[in-house]
Coordinates of C-alpha atoms in Angstrom, one line a residue:
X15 CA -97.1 -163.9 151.2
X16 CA -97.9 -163.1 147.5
X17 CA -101.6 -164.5 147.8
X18 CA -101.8 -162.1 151.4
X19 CA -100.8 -159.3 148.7
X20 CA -103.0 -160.1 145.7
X21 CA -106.1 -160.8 148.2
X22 CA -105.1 -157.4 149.8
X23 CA -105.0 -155.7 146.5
X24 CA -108.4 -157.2 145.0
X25 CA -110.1 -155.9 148.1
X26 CA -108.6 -152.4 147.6
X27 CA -109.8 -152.5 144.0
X28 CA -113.5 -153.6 145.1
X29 CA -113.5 -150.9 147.8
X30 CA -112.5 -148.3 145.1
X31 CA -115.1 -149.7 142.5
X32 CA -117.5 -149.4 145.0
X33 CA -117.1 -145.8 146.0
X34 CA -117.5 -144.4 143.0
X35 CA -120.2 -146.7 141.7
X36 CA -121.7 -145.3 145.3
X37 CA -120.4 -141.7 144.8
X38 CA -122.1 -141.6 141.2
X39 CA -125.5 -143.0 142.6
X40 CA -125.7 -140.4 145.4
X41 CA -124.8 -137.7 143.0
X42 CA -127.8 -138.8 140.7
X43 CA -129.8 -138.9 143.7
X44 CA -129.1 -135.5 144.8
X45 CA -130.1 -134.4 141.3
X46 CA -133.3 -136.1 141.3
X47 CA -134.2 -134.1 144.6
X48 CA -133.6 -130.9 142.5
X49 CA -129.4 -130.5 142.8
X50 CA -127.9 -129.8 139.5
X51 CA -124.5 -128.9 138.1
X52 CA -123.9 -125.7 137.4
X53 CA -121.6 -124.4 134.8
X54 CA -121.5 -120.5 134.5
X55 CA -119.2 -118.0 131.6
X56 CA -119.0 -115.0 131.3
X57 CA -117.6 -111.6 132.9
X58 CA -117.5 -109.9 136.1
X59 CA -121.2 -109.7 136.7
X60 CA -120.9 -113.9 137.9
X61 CA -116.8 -114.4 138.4
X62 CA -116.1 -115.8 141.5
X63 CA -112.5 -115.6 141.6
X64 CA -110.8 -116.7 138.4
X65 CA -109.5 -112.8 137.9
X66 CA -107.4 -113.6 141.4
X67 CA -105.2 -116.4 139.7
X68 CA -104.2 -113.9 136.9
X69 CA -101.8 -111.0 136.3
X70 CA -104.6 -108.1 135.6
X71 CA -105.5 -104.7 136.0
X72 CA -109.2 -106.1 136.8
X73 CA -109.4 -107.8 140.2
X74 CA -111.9 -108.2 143.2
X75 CA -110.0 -109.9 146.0
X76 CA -109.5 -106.8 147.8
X77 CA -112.0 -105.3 150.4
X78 CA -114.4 -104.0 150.8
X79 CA -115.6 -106.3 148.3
X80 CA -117.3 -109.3 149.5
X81 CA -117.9 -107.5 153.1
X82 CA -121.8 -109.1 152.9
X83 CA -120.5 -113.2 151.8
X84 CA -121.1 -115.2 154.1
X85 CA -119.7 -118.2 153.0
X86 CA -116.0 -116.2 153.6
X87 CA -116.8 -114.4 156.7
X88 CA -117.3 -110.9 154.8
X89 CA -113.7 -111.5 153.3
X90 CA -112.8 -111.0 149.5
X91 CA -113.3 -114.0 147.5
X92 CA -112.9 -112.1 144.2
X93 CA -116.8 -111.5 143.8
X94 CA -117.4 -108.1 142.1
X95 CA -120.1 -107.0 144.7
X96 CA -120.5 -107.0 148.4
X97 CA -122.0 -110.5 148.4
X98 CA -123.3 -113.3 146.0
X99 CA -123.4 -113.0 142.7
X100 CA -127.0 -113.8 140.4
X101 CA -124.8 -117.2 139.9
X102 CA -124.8 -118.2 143.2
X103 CA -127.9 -117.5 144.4
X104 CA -129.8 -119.3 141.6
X105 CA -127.3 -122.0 142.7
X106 CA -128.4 -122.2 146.1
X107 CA -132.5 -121.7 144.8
X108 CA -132.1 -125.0 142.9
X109 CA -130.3 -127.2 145.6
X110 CA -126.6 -127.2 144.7
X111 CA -124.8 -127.8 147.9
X112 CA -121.6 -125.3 146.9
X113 CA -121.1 -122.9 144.6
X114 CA -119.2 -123.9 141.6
X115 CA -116.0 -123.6 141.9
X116 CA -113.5 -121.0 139.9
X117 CA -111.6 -123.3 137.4
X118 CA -108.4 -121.4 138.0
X119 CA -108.5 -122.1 141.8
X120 CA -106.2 -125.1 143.1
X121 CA -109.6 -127.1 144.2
X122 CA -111.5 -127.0 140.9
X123 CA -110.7 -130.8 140.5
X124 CA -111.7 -134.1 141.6
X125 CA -115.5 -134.9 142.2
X126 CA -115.6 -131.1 143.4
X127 CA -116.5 -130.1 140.0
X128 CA -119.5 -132.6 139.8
X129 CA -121.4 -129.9 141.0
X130 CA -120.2 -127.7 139.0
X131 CA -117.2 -125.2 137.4
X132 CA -117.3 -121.1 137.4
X133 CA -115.0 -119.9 134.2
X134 CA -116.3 -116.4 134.5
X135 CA -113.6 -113.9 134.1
X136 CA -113.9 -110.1 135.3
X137 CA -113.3 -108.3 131.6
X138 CA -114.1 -110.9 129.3
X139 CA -116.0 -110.6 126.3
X140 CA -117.7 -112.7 123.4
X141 CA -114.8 -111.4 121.5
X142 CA -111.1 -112.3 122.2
X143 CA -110.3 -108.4 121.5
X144 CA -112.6 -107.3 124.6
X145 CA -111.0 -106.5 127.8
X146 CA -107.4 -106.0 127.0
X147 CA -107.3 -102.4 128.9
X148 CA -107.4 -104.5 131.9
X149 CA -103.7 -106.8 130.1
X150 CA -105.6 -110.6 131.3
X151 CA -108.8 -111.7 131.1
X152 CA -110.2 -114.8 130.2
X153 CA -112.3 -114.7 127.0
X154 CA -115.3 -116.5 126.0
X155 CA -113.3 -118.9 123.6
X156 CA -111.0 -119.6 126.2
X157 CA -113.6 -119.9 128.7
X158 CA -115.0 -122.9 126.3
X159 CA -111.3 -124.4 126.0
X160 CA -111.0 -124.4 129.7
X161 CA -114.5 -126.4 130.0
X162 CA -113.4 -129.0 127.5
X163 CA -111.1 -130.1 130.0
X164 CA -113.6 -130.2 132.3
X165 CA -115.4 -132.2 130.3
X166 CA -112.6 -134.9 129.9
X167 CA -112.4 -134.8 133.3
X168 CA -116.2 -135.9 133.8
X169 CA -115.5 -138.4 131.4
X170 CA -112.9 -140.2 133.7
X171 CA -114.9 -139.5 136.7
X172 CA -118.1 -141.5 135.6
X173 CA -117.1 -142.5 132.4
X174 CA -118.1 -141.9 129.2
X175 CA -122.3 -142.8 128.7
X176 CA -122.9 -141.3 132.2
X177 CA -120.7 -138.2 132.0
X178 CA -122.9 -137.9 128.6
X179 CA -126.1 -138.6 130.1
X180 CA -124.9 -136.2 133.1
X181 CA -123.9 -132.9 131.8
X182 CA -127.1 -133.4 128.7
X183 CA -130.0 -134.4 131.7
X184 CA -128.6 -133.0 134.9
X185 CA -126.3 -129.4 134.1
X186 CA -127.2 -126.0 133.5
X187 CA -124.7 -123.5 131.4
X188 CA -125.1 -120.1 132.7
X189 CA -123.6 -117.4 130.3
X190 CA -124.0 -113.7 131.3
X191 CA -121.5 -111.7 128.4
X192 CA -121.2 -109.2 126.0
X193 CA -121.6 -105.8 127.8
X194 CA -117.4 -105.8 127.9
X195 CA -117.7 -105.7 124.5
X196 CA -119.4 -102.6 124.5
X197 CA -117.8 -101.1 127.4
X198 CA -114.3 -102.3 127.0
X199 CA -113.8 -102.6 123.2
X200 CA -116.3 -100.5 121.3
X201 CA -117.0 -97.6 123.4
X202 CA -113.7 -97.1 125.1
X203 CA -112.2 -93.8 124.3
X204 CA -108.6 -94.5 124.2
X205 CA -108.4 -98.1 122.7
X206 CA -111.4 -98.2 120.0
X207 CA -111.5 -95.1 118.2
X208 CA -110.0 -97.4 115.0
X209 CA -112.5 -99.9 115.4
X210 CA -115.5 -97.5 115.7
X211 CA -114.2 -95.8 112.7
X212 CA -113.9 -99.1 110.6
X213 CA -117.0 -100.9 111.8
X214 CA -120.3 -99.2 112.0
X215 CA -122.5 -100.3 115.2
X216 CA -124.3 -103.0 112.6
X217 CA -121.5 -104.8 111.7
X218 CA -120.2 -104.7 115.2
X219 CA -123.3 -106.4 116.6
X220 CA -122.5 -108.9 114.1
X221 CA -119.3 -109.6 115.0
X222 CA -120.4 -110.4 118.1
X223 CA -123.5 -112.6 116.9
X224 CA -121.7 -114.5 114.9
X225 CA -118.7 -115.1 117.2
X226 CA -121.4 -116.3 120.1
X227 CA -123.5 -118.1 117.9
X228 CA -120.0 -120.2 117.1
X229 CA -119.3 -120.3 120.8
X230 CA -122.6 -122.0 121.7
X231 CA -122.3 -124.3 118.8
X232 CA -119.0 -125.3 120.4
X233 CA -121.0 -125.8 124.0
X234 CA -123.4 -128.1 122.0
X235 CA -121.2 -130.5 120.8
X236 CA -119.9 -131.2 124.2
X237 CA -123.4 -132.4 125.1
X238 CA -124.6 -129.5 126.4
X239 CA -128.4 -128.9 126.1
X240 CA -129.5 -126.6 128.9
X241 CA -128.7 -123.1 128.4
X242 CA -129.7 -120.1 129.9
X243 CA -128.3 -117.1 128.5
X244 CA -128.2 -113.4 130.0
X245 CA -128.8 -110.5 127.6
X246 CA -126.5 -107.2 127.7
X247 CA -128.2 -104.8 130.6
X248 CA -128.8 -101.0 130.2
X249 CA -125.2 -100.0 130.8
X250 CA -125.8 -96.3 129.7
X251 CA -127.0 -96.3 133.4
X252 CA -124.1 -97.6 135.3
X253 CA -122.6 -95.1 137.8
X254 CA -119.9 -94.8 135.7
X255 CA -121.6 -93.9 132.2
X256 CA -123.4 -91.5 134.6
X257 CA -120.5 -90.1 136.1
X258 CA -117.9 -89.7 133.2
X259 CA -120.5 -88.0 130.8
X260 CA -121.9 -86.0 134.0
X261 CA -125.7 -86.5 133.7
X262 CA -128.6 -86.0 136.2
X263 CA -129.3 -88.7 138.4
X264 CA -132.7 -89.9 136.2
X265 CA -130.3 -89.9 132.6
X266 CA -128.8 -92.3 131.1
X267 CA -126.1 -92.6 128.3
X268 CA -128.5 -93.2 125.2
X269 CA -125.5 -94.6 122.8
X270 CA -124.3 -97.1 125.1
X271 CA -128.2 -98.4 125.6
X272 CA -128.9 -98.0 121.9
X273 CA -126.1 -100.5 121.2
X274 CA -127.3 -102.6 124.3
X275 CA -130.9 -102.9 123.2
X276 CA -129.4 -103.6 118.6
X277 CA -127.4 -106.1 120.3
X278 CA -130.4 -107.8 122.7
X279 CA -132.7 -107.9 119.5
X280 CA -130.2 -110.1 117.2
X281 CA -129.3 -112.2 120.0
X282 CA -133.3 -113.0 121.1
X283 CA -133.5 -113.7 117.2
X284 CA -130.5 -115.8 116.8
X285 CA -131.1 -118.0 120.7
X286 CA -134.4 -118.3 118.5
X287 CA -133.0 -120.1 115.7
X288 CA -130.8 -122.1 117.9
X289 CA -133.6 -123.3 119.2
X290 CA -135.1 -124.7 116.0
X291 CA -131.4 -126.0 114.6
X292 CA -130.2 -127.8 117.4
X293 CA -132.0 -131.0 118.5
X294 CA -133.1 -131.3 122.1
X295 CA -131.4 -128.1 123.6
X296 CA -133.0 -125.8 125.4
X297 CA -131.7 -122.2 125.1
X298 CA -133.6 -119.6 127.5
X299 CA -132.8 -116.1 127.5
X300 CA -132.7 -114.1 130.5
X301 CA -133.8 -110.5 129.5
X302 CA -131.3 -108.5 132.1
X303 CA -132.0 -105.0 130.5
X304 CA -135.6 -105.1 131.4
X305 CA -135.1 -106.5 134.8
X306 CA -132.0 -104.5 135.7
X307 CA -134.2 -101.0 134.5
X308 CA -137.0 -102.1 136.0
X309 CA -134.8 -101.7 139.3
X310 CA -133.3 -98.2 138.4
X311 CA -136.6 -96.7 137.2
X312 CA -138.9 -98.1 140.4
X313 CA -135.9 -98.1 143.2
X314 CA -138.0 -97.1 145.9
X315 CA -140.5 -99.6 144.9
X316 CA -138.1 -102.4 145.9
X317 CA -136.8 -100.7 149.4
X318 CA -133.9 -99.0 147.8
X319 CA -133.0 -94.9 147.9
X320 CA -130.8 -94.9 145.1
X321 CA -129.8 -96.2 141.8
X322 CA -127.4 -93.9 140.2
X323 CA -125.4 -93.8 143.6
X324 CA -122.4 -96.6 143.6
X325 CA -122.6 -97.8 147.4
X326 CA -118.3 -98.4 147.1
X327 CA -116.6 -95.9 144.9
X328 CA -114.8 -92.9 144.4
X329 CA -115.4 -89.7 141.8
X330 CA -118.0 -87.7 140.5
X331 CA -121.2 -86.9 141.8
X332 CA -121.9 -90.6 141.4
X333 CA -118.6 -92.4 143.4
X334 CA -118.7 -93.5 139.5
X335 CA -115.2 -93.2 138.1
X336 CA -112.4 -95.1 140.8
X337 CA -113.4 -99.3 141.0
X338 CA -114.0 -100.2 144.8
X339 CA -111.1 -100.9 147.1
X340 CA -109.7 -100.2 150.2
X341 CA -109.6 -96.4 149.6
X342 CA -112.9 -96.2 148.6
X343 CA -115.9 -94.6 150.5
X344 CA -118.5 -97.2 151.3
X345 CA -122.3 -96.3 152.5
X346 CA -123.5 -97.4 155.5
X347 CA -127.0 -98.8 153.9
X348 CA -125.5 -101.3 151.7
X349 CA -128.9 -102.8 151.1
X350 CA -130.2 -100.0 149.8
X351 CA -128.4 -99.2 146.8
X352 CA -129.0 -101.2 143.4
X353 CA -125.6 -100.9 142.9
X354 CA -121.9 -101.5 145.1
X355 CA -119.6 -100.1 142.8
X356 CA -119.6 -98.2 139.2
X357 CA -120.2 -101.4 137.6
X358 CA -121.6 -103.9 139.4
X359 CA -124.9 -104.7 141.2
X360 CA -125.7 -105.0 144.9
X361 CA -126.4 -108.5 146.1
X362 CA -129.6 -106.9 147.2
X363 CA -129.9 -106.4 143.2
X364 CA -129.2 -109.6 142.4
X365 CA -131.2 -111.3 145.4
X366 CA -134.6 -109.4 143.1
X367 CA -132.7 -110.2 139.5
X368 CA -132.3 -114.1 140.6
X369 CA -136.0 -114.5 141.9
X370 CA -137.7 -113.5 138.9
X371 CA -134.9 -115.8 136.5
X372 CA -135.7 -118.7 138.8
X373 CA -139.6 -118.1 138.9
X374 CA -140.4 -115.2 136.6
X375 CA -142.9 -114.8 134.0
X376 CA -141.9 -114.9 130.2
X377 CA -141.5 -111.2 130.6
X378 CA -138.0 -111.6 132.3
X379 CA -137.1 -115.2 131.3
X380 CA -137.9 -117.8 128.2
X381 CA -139.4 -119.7 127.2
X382 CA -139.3 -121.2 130.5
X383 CA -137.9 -120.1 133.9
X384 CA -134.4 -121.7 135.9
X385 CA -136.6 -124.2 137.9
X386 CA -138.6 -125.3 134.9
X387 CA -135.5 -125.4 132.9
X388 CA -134.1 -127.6 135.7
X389 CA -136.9 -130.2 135.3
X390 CA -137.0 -130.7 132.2

């Protein structure tokens, strides 16, 4: 009877070694026909549903959000737009077979996360200050803590040389941050009147530099090496900006750019340096303000008939001032508007923003685009 249970055990533990021996070789192999893992920070421009596992003011699981996402059946998923975000879709352009998972949601474990983790949070900023109109949101340095248990978690999955080899060779860190900081620290009326009276805009840019710079560092000695990094879009012409400091459709708020632009310099000049300090990483930078005016300036050029207009809003001549919800008025020509609420782009936006990441021109991405960073 014993030997019956020890034969019965050694056959369970081959059949276990085997899978994931066998799991880990068909994961490389997907990799090698272009899948990678994907592993995306940042704010509400590429959350996909942390925000709905926290108590905050700053949530997208209601409708009519997500009303275009497939994937759900046009229900909220806690996407801030009516269908994928830019994270998704350069997701699906480079052959990942699911989006990464939100590492709040019950399923971010297991071999699910080989292909990738989402630790975006809708309000976050670069620093821990940012967002706290909105009571939770997950900052960038908690963002980074959450992915070192990730990271130990890779670790027991393929153990430790190939969960090295595996997140250095075959994963992409996506980080899209930093206009909270702006919009939801620095420039808000009622919360940072102290800080803009203590720190000039110069010092503030700073701040943020050098809390980022640290933040990367962090990323790099967890074996990350492939980075692509988004920088801060012109968000003097949100609908909101527009709205709350009632301009014409063709202005834009020129403090709120100004600071956009300050910031976008340092951090082209610091990504720069990075890439001379630290050995065999790769940091592009995604230049978001460019792409994102291109899009307001040239609308109709791209099939759209606005791009001051929120397609899902309320207030203002803009439907700039009340977040999209279940109250909100919602356009019938979804596609056609660069932006679905006062914040937050179309996925028609993003569908144009992703394609020129993936296979744009050093204009809007380098020093090399998402599928060359891929293959590398």
């Amino acid at each position: 009877m014993k030997a019956m249970a020890l034969k019965c055990y050694n056959i369970l533990v081959l059949i276990f070694l085997l899978f994931n021996v066998s799991f880990y070789e068909n994961v490389v192999l997907a990799q090698k026909n272009g899948l990678g893992a994907s592993f995306i920070f940042g704010d509400s421009l590429v959350d996909a549903g942390n925000n709905n596992y926290l108590s905050t003011l700053s949530k997208a699981n209601i409708p009519p959000n997500g009303i275009d996402f497939k994937a759900s059946g046009g229900n909220p998923t806690g996407r801030y737009t009516n269908g994928r975000t830019i994270g998704d879709l350069v997701g699906e352009e480079l052959g990942q077979p699911n989006y990464a998972v939100p590492f709040l949601a019950p399923n971010a474990t297991g071999k699910s996360i080989l292909y990738g983790v989402n630790y975006a949070s809708g309000g976050g900023g670069i620093l821990n200050a940012t967002g706290r109109i909105f009571v939770n949101r997950i900052g960038m340095d908690i963002q980074i803590d959450y992915f070192t248990i990730t990271r130990k978690q890779i670790d027991k999955l393929l153990g430790q040389s190939k969960a090295r080899d595996f997140i250095m060779k075959k994963s992409i860190f996506s980080i899209t941050v930093g206009a909270n900081d702006f919009l939801n620290n620095y420039l808000l009326p009622v919360l940072s009147v102290g800080a803009r009276i203590s720190q000039s805009p110069d010092a503030f840019v700073d701040d943020m530099i050098n809390h980022f710079r640290g933040q990367l560092t962090r990323l790099y000695k967890m074996d990350a090496r492939k980075f692509v990094i988004g920088n801060v879009g012109p968000i003097g012409c949100i609908p909101y900006q527009k709205t709350i400091n009632q301009l014409n459709e063709d202005e834009c708020v020129d403090l709120a750019n100004k600071l956009a632009i300050q910031y976008n310099g340092r951090l082209k000049d610091m990504l720069a340096e990075l890439n001379d300090n630290l050995p065999g990483a790769t940091f592009v930078l995604a230049n978001v303000y460019d792409l994102v005016m291109e899009l307001i300036k040239n609308y109709d050029k791209y099939g759209f008939t606005t791009s001051s207009r929120a397609c899902c809003g309320n207030g203002g001549q803009f439907a700039g001032i009340i977040p999209c919800g279940p109250t909100s008025s919602i356009c019938n020509d979804r596609y056609k508007h660069v932006f679905w609420d006062p914040y937050h782009p179309s996925e028609a936006a993003n569908i144009i923003i992703a394609k020129q990441l993936l296979d744009g021109d050093k204009r809007y991405i380098s020093p090399v685009n998402l599928r060359q960073l891929r293959d590398l």
